[in-house]
mmCIF file with all atom_site columns, C-alpha atoms in Angstrom:
data_model
loop_
_atom_site.group_PDB
_atom_site.id
_atom_site.type_symbol
_atom_site.label_atom_id
_atom_site.label_alt_id
_atom_site.label_comp_id
_atom_site.label_asym_id
_atom_site.label_entity_id
_atom_site.label_seq_id
_atom_site.pdbx_PDB_ins_code
_atom_site.Cartn_x
_atom_site.Cartn_y
_atom_site.Cartn_z
_atom_site.occupancy
_atom_site.B_iso_or_equiv
_atom_site.pdbx_formal_charge
_atom_site.auth_seq_id
_atom_site.auth_comp_id
_atom_site.auth_asym_id
_atom_site.auth_atom_id
_atom_site.pdbx_PDB_model_num
ATOM 1   C CA . UNK A 1 1   ? -0.607  0.032  -0.062  1.00 0.00 ? 1   UNK A CA 1
ATOM 2   C CA . UNK A 1 2   ? 1.863   3.558  -1.234  1.00 0.00 ? 2   UNK A CA 1
ATOM 3   C CA . UNK A 1 3   ? 1.824   5.814  1.796   1.00 0.00 ? 3   UNK A CA 1
ATOM 4   C CA . UNK A 1 4   ? 0.758   9.217  1.294   1.00 0.00 ? 4   UNK A CA 1
ATOM 5   C CA . UNK A 1 5   ? 1.517   12.503 2.498   1.00 0.00 ? 5   UNK A CA 1
ATOM 6   C CA . UNK A 1 6   ? -0.310  15.831 3.611   1.00 0.00 ? 6   UNK A CA 1
ATOM 7   C CA . UNK A 1 7   ? -0.238  18.305 0.992   1.00 0.00 ? 7   UNK A CA 1
ATOM 8   C CA . UNK A 1 8   ? 1.480   20.673 2.102   1.00 0.00 ? 8   UNK A CA 1
ATOM 9   C CA . UNK A 1 9   ? -0.647  24.424 1.121   1.00 0.00 ? 9   UNK A CA 1
ATOM 10  C CA . UNK A 1 10  ? 0.508   27.447 1.687   1.00 0.00 ? 10  UNK A CA 1
ATOM 11  C CA . UNK A 1 11  ? -2.105  29.317 3.706   1.00 0.00 ? 11  UNK A CA 1
ATOM 12  C CA . UNK A 1 12  ? -2.610  32.027 1.887   1.00 0.00 ? 12  UNK A CA 1
ATOM 13  C CA . UNK A 1 13  ? -2.678  32.768 -1.718  1.00 0.00 ? 13  UNK A CA 1
ATOM 14  C CA . UNK A 1 14  ? -0.665  35.475 -3.105  1.00 0.00 ? 14  UNK A CA 1
ATOM 15  C CA . UNK A 1 15  ? -2.036  38.542 -5.165  1.00 0.00 ? 15  UNK A CA 1
ATOM 16  C CA . UNK A 1 16  ? -0.467  41.862 -5.790  1.00 0.00 ? 16  UNK A CA 1
ATOM 17  C CA . UNK A 1 17  ? -1.452  44.636 -7.801  1.00 0.00 ? 17  UNK A CA 1
ATOM 18  C CA . UNK A 1 18  ? 2.417   45.217 -9.786  1.00 0.00 ? 18  UNK A CA 1
ATOM 19  C CA . UNK A 1 19  ? 3.353   49.072 -11.683 1.00 0.00 ? 19  UNK A CA 1
ATOM 20  C CA . UNK A 1 20  ? 5.081   47.756 -14.648 1.00 0.00 ? 20  UNK A CA 1
ATOM 21  C CA . UNK A 1 21  ? 8.658   45.872 -14.995 1.00 0.00 ? 21  UNK A CA 1
ATOM 22  C CA . UNK A 1 22  ? 16.651  33.187 -14.721 1.00 0.00 ? 22  UNK A CA 1
ATOM 23  C CA . UNK A 1 23  ? 15.264  30.627 -17.150 1.00 0.00 ? 23  UNK A CA 1
ATOM 24  C CA . UNK A 1 24  ? 12.618  27.821 -15.926 1.00 0.00 ? 24  UNK A CA 1
ATOM 25  C CA . UNK A 1 25  ? 15.452  24.548 -14.709 1.00 0.00 ? 25  UNK A CA 1
ATOM 26  C CA . UNK A 1 26  ? 16.013  22.092 -17.616 1.00 0.00 ? 26  UNK A CA 1
ATOM 27  C CA . UNK A 1 27  ? 16.552  18.984 -15.000 1.00 0.00 ? 27  UNK A CA 1
ATOM 28  C CA . UNK A 1 28  ? 12.865  18.965 -14.058 1.00 0.00 ? 28  UNK A CA 1
ATOM 29  C CA . UNK A 1 29  ? 9.881   16.371 -14.978 1.00 0.00 ? 29  UNK A CA 1
ATOM 30  C CA . UNK A 1 30  ? 7.265   17.817 -15.324 1.00 0.00 ? 30  UNK A CA 1
ATOM 31  C CA . UNK A 1 31  ? 3.322   16.186 -14.861 1.00 0.00 ? 31  UNK A CA 1
ATOM 32  C CA . UNK A 1 32  ? 1.603   18.392 -18.818 1.00 0.00 ? 32  UNK A CA 1
ATOM 33  C CA . UNK A 1 33  ? -1.618  15.966 -17.786 1.00 0.00 ? 33  UNK A CA 1
ATOM 34  C CA . UNK A 1 34  ? -1.606  17.091 -14.441 1.00 0.00 ? 34  UNK A CA 1
ATOM 35  C CA . UNK A 1 35  ? -1.336  20.405 -15.300 1.00 0.00 ? 35  UNK A CA 1
ATOM 36  C CA . UNK A 1 36  ? -4.152  19.888 -18.443 1.00 0.00 ? 36  UNK A CA 1
ATOM 37  C CA . UNK A 1 37  ? -6.119  19.012 -15.716 1.00 0.00 ? 37  UNK A CA 1
ATOM 38  C CA . UNK A 1 38  ? -6.250  21.354 -13.013 1.00 0.00 ? 38  UNK A CA 1
ATOM 39  C CA . UNK A 1 39  ? -6.832  23.529 -16.159 1.00 0.00 ? 39  UNK A CA 1
ATOM 40  C CA . UNK A 1 40  ? -10.014 21.973 -17.288 1.00 0.00 ? 40  UNK A CA 1
ATOM 41  C CA . UNK A 1 41  ? -11.330 21.841 -13.382 1.00 0.00 ? 41  UNK A CA 1
ATOM 42  C CA . UNK A 1 42  ? -10.396 25.253 -12.370 1.00 0.00 ? 42  UNK A CA 1
ATOM 43  C CA . UNK A 1 43  ? -12.724 26.541 -15.785 1.00 0.00 ? 43  UNK A CA 1
ATOM 44  C CA . UNK A 1 44  ? -15.574 24.019 -14.200 1.00 0.00 ? 44  UNK A CA 1
ATOM 45  C CA . UNK A 1 45  ? -15.186 25.320 -11.105 1.00 0.00 ? 45  UNK A CA 1
ATOM 46  C CA . UNK A 1 46  ? -15.320 29.219 -13.062 1.00 0.00 ? 46  UNK A CA 1
ATOM 47  C CA . UNK A 1 47  ? -18.612 28.761 -14.200 1.00 0.00 ? 47  UNK A CA 1
ATOM 48  C CA . UNK A 1 48  ? -20.251 26.889 -11.622 1.00 0.00 ? 48  UNK A CA 1
ATOM 49  C CA . UNK A 1 49  ? -19.923 30.361 -10.599 1.00 0.00 ? 49  UNK A CA 1
ATOM 50  C CA . UNK A 1 50  ? -21.322 32.579 -13.855 1.00 0.00 ? 50  UNK A CA 1
ATOM 51  C CA . UNK A 1 51  ? -17.538 32.947 -14.686 1.00 0.00 ? 51  UNK A CA 1
ATOM 52  C CA . UNK A 1 52  ? -15.858 32.938 -18.197 1.00 0.00 ? 52  UNK A CA 1
ATOM 53  C CA . UNK A 1 53  ? -12.881 30.240 -18.150 1.00 0.00 ? 53  UNK A CA 1
ATOM 54  C CA . UNK A 1 54  ? -9.521  31.221 -17.571 1.00 0.00 ? 54  UNK A CA 1
ATOM 55  C CA . UNK A 1 55  ? -7.373  32.343 -20.555 1.00 0.00 ? 55  UNK A CA 1
ATOM 56  C CA . UNK A 1 56  ? -4.634  29.299 -20.525 1.00 0.00 ? 56  UNK A CA 1
ATOM 57  C CA . UNK A 1 57  ? -0.973  31.638 -21.227 1.00 0.00 ? 57  UNK A CA 1
ATOM 58  C CA . UNK A 1 58  ? 2.443   29.534 -22.636 1.00 0.00 ? 58  UNK A CA 1
ATOM 59  C CA . UNK A 1 59  ? 3.939   32.818 -20.626 1.00 0.00 ? 59  UNK A CA 1
ATOM 60  C CA . UNK A 1 60  ? 2.661   31.707 -17.118 1.00 0.00 ? 60  UNK A CA 1
ATOM 61  C CA . UNK A 1 61  ? 3.332   28.134 -17.675 1.00 0.00 ? 61  UNK A CA 1
ATOM 62  C CA . UNK A 1 62  ? 6.821   28.659 -18.302 1.00 0.00 ? 62  UNK A CA 1
ATOM 63  C CA . UNK A 1 63  ? 6.750   31.262 -14.762 1.00 0.00 ? 63  UNK A CA 1
ATOM 64  C CA . UNK A 1 64  ? 4.799   28.473 -13.140 1.00 0.00 ? 64  UNK A CA 1
ATOM 65  C CA . UNK A 1 65  ? 7.376   25.092 -13.728 1.00 0.00 ? 65  UNK A CA 1
ATOM 66  C CA . UNK A 1 66  ? 10.518  27.413 -13.751 1.00 0.00 ? 66  UNK A CA 1
ATOM 67  C CA . UNK A 1 67  ? 9.181   27.917 -9.962  1.00 0.00 ? 67  UNK A CA 1
ATOM 68  C CA . UNK A 1 68  ? 7.647   24.883 -9.075  1.00 0.00 ? 68  UNK A CA 1
ATOM 69  C CA . UNK A 1 69  ? 11.343  23.201 -10.232 1.00 0.00 ? 69  UNK A CA 1
ATOM 70  C CA . UNK A 1 70  ? 13.487  26.320 -8.409  1.00 0.00 ? 70  UNK A CA 1
ATOM 71  C CA . UNK A 1 71  ? 11.164  24.816 -5.188  1.00 0.00 ? 71  UNK A CA 1
ATOM 72  C CA . UNK A 1 72  ? 11.795  21.554 -6.064  1.00 0.00 ? 72  UNK A CA 1
ATOM 73  C CA . UNK A 1 73  ? 15.875  21.503 -6.444  1.00 0.00 ? 73  UNK A CA 1
ATOM 74  C CA . UNK A 1 74  ? 16.485  24.246 -3.949  1.00 0.00 ? 74  UNK A CA 1
ATOM 75  C CA . UNK A 1 75  ? 14.044  22.552 -1.156  1.00 0.00 ? 75  UNK A CA 1
ATOM 76  C CA . UNK A 1 76  ? 11.629  25.617 -0.203  1.00 0.00 ? 76  UNK A CA 1
ATOM 77  C CA . UNK A 1 77  ? 8.199   26.073 -0.644  1.00 0.00 ? 77  UNK A CA 1
ATOM 78  C CA . UNK A 1 78  ? 7.172   30.230 -0.511  1.00 0.00 ? 78  UNK A CA 1
ATOM 79  C CA . UNK A 1 79  ? 5.657   32.355 -3.758  1.00 0.00 ? 79  UNK A CA 1
ATOM 80  C CA . UNK A 1 80  ? 8.988   33.655 -3.011  1.00 0.00 ? 80  UNK A CA 1
ATOM 81  C CA . UNK A 1 81  ? 12.129  32.551 -4.441  1.00 0.00 ? 81  UNK A CA 1
ATOM 82  C CA . UNK A 1 82  ? 15.324  33.268 -2.448  1.00 0.00 ? 82  UNK A CA 1
ATOM 83  C CA . UNK A 1 83  ? 16.523  35.788 -4.369  1.00 0.00 ? 83  UNK A CA 1
ATOM 84  C CA . UNK A 1 84  ? 13.248  36.956 -6.557  1.00 0.00 ? 84  UNK A CA 1
ATOM 85  C CA . UNK A 1 85  ? 9.346   37.504 -5.446  1.00 0.00 ? 85  UNK A CA 1
ATOM 86  C CA . UNK A 1 86  ? 6.498   35.697 -7.819  1.00 0.00 ? 86  UNK A CA 1
ATOM 87  C CA . UNK A 1 87  ? 5.067   38.932 -8.841  1.00 0.00 ? 87  UNK A CA 1
ATOM 88  C CA . UNK A 1 88  ? 9.026   39.969 -9.789  1.00 0.00 ? 88  UNK A CA 1
ATOM 89  C CA . UNK A 1 89  ? 9.061   36.391 -11.775 1.00 0.00 ? 89  UNK A CA 1
ATOM 90  C CA . UNK A 1 90  ? 5.768   36.544 -13.621 1.00 0.00 ? 90  UNK A CA 1
ATOM 91  C CA . UNK A 1 91  ? 6.318   39.703 -14.896 1.00 0.00 ? 91  UNK A CA 1
ATOM 92  C CA . UNK A 1 92  ? 9.631   38.515 -16.647 1.00 0.00 ? 92  UNK A CA 1
ATOM 93  C CA . UNK A 1 93  ? 7.101   35.963 -18.656 1.00 0.00 ? 93  UNK A CA 1
ATOM 94  C CA . UNK A 1 94  ? 4.398   38.042 -19.140 1.00 0.00 ? 94  UNK A CA 1
ATOM 95  C CA . UNK A 1 95  ? 3.814   42.120 -18.388 1.00 0.00 ? 95  UNK A CA 1
ATOM 96  C CA . UNK A 1 96  ? 0.301   42.190 -16.414 1.00 0.00 ? 96  UNK A CA 1
ATOM 97  C CA . UNK A 1 97  ? -0.266  44.897 -14.061 1.00 0.00 ? 97  UNK A CA 1
ATOM 98  C CA . UNK A 1 98  ? -2.667  42.176 -11.565 1.00 0.00 ? 98  UNK A CA 1
ATOM 99  C CA . UNK A 1 99  ? -1.185  39.189 -11.039 1.00 0.00 ? 99  UNK A CA 1
ATOM 100 C CA . UNK A 1 100 ? -1.410  35.717 -8.577  1.00 0.00 ? 100 UNK A CA 1
ATOM 101 C CA . UNK A 1 101 ? -0.842  33.039 -7.408  1.00 0.00 ? 101 UNK A CA 1
ATOM 102 C CA . UNK A 1 102 ? -1.463  29.756 -5.890  1.00 0.00 ? 102 UNK A CA 1
ATOM 103 C CA . UNK A 1 103 ? 1.274   26.773 -5.111  1.00 0.00 ? 103 UNK A CA 1
ATOM 104 C CA . UNK A 1 104 ? 0.759   23.020 -3.097  1.00 0.00 ? 104 UNK A CA 1
ATOM 105 C CA . UNK A 1 105 ? 2.778   20.092 -2.824  1.00 0.00 ? 105 UNK A CA 1
ATOM 106 C CA . UNK A 1 106 ? 2.113   16.614 -2.205  1.00 0.00 ? 106 UNK A CA 1
ATOM 107 C CA . UNK A 1 107 ? 1.827   13.076 -2.597  1.00 0.00 ? 107 UNK A CA 1
ATOM 108 C CA . UNK A 1 108 ? -0.613  10.119 -3.326  1.00 0.00 ? 108 UNK A CA 1
ATOM 109 C CA . UNK A 1 109 ? -4.027  11.560 -4.563  1.00 0.00 ? 109 UNK A CA 1
ATOM 110 C CA . UNK A 1 110 ? -2.408  14.994 -3.289  1.00 0.00 ? 110 UNK A CA 1
ATOM 111 C CA . UNK A 1 111 ? -0.781  14.828 -6.167  1.00 0.00 ? 111 UNK A CA 1
ATOM 112 C CA . UNK A 1 112 ? -3.625  14.429 -8.274  1.00 0.00 ? 112 UNK A CA 1
ATOM 113 C CA . UNK A 1 113 ? -5.695  17.519 -10.251 1.00 0.00 ? 113 UNK A CA 1
ATOM 114 C CA . UNK A 1 114 ? -8.223  16.629 -8.340  1.00 0.00 ? 114 UNK A CA 1
ATOM 115 C CA . UNK A 1 115 ? -6.686  17.341 -5.104  1.00 0.00 ? 115 UNK A CA 1
ATOM 116 C CA . UNK A 1 116 ? -4.676  20.016 -5.737  1.00 0.00 ? 116 UNK A CA 1
ATOM 117 C CA . UNK A 1 117 ? -7.788  21.605 -7.240  1.00 0.00 ? 117 UNK A CA 1
ATOM 118 C CA . UNK A 1 118 ? -10.057 20.536 -3.926  1.00 0.00 ? 118 UNK A CA 1
ATOM 119 C CA . UNK A 1 119 ? -7.609  21.547 -1.090  1.00 0.00 ? 119 UNK A CA 1
ATOM 120 C CA . UNK A 1 120 ? -7.293  24.801 -2.918  1.00 0.00 ? 120 UNK A CA 1
ATOM 121 C CA . UNK A 1 121 ? -10.995 25.768 -3.157  1.00 0.00 ? 121 UNK A CA 1
ATOM 122 C CA . UNK A 1 122 ? -10.640 24.617 0.218   1.00 0.00 ? 122 UNK A CA 1
ATOM 123 C CA . UNK A 1 123 ? -8.633  27.246 1.499   1.00 0.00 ? 123 UNK A CA 1
ATOM 124 C CA . UNK A 1 124 ? -10.133 30.834 1.256   1.00 0.00 ? 124 UNK A CA 1
ATOM 125 C CA . UNK A 1 125 ? -6.912  33.091 -0.342  1.00 0.00 ? 125 UNK A CA 1
ATOM 126 C CA . UNK A 1 126 ? -6.405  30.542 -2.798  1.00 0.00 ? 126 UNK A CA 1
ATOM 127 C CA . UNK A 1 127 ? -10.267 30.353 -3.837  1.00 0.00 ? 127 UNK A CA 1
ATOM 128 C CA . UNK A 1 128 ? -10.405 34.172 -3.816  1.00 0.00 ? 128 UNK A CA 1
ATOM 129 C CA . UNK A 1 129 ? -7.832  34.211 -6.715  1.00 0.00 ? 129 UNK A CA 1
ATOM 130 C CA . UNK A 1 130 ? -9.198  30.881 -8.680  1.00 0.00 ? 130 UNK A CA 1
ATOM 131 C CA . UNK A 1 131 ? -12.828 32.722 -8.783  1.00 0.00 ? 131 UNK A CA 1
ATOM 132 C CA . UNK A 1 132 ? -12.017 36.608 -9.075  1.00 0.00 ? 132 UNK A CA 1
ATOM 133 C CA . UNK A 1 133 ? -13.170 37.999 -11.879 1.00 0.00 ? 133 UNK A CA 1
ATOM 134 C CA . UNK A 1 134 ? -10.753 40.315 -13.069 1.00 0.00 ? 134 UNK A CA 1
ATOM 135 C CA . UNK A 1 135 ? -7.837  37.528 -12.652 1.00 0.00 ? 135 UNK A CA 1
ATOM 136 C CA . UNK A 1 136 ? -8.636  35.382 -16.330 1.00 0.00 ? 136 UNK A CA 1
ATOM 137 C CA . UNK A 1 137 ? -5.759  33.894 -17.850 1.00 0.00 ? 137 UNK A CA 1
ATOM 138 C CA . UNK A 1 138 ? -3.517  31.310 -16.127 1.00 0.00 ? 138 UNK A CA 1
ATOM 139 C CA . UNK A 1 139 ? -0.173  28.748 -15.875 1.00 0.00 ? 139 UNK A CA 1
ATOM 140 C CA . UNK A 1 140 ? -0.248  26.028 -14.340 1.00 0.00 ? 140 UNK A CA 1
ATOM 141 C CA . UNK A 1 141 ? 3.667   24.233 -13.541 1.00 0.00 ? 141 UNK A CA 1
ATOM 142 C CA . UNK A 1 142 ? 2.855   20.694 -12.204 1.00 0.00 ? 142 UNK A CA 1
ATOM 143 C CA . UNK A 1 143 ? 6.996   19.618 -10.959 1.00 0.00 ? 143 UNK A CA 1
ATOM 144 C CA . UNK A 1 144 ? 7.333   16.412 -9.773  1.00 0.00 ? 144 UNK A CA 1
ATOM 145 C CA . UNK A 1 145 ? 10.550  14.929 -7.680  1.00 0.00 ? 145 UNK A CA 1
ATOM 146 C CA . UNK A 1 146 ? 11.667  14.550 -4.234  1.00 0.00 ? 146 UNK A CA 1
ATOM 147 C CA . UNK A 1 147 ? 10.333  17.007 -1.423  1.00 0.00 ? 147 UNK A CA 1
ATOM 148 C CA . UNK A 1 148 ? 10.884  16.958 2.225   1.00 0.00 ? 148 UNK A CA 1
ATOM 149 C CA . UNK A 1 149 ? 11.747  13.589 2.605   1.00 0.00 ? 149 UNK A CA 1
ATOM 150 C CA . UNK A 1 150 ? 8.963   12.233 -0.209  1.00 0.00 ? 150 UNK A CA 1
ATOM 151 C CA . UNK A 1 151 ? 9.778   10.618 -3.100  1.00 0.00 ? 151 UNK A CA 1
ATOM 152 C CA . UNK A 1 152 ? 7.604   11.453 -5.670  1.00 0.00 ? 152 UNK A CA 1
ATOM 153 C CA . UNK A 1 153 ? 5.970   14.083 -5.004  1.00 0.00 ? 153 UNK A CA 1
ATOM 154 C CA . UNK A 1 154 ? 4.763   16.990 -7.211  1.00 0.00 ? 154 UNK A CA 1
ATOM 155 C CA . UNK A 1 155 ? 5.029   20.829 -6.465  1.00 0.00 ? 155 UNK A CA 1
ATOM 156 C CA . UNK A 1 156 ? 2.100   22.658 -8.074  1.00 0.00 ? 156 UNK A CA 1
ATOM 157 C CA . UNK A 1 157 ? 2.577   26.245 -9.054  1.00 0.00 ? 157 UNK A CA 1
ATOM 158 C CA . UNK A 1 158 ? -0.744  28.565 -10.553 1.00 0.00 ? 158 UNK A CA 1
ATOM 159 C CA . UNK A 1 159 ? 0.422   31.563 -11.842 1.00 0.00 ? 159 UNK A CA 1
ATOM 160 C CA . UNK A 1 160 ? -2.936  33.979 -12.942 1.00 0.00 ? 160 UNK A CA 1
ATOM 161 C CA . UNK A 1 161 ? -2.869  37.641 -14.491 1.00 0.00 ? 161 UNK A CA 1
ATOM 162 C CA . UNK A 1 162 ? -5.341  39.982 -16.009 1.00 0.00 ? 162 UNK A CA 1
#
């Protein structure tokens, strides 16, 4: 029987209004099918709440993948990297005055699209970002590796922009 590690979920999703203004780790393994399914699930939720679906953004996916890979490589779980805030990272990939980010990590059922989205939707700050009408673009990055002593951990980053 596979051991399941509870997901560590940052209790505060981040949202910033930013005034205008590193490349992704190439050694990470990504779950593109998980990324696509998370976007589909988020869009179903938005439609249920009478909101337009998110538009997929390759630029936001690049930002999200970069962050997920960096968190795995450097063993941290934060919106901000040691040398860069999340809004600056997103702005390197996409010009937007309003950006948001949700992050999660886990193994087993907590690494599935349904597990990730369910936990985000049961966290008020994450839910608020997902249901914010002004945010209309999304990119997902789900990198897989070892984290906090757990092999096969999925590190998920969802980057949003207006």
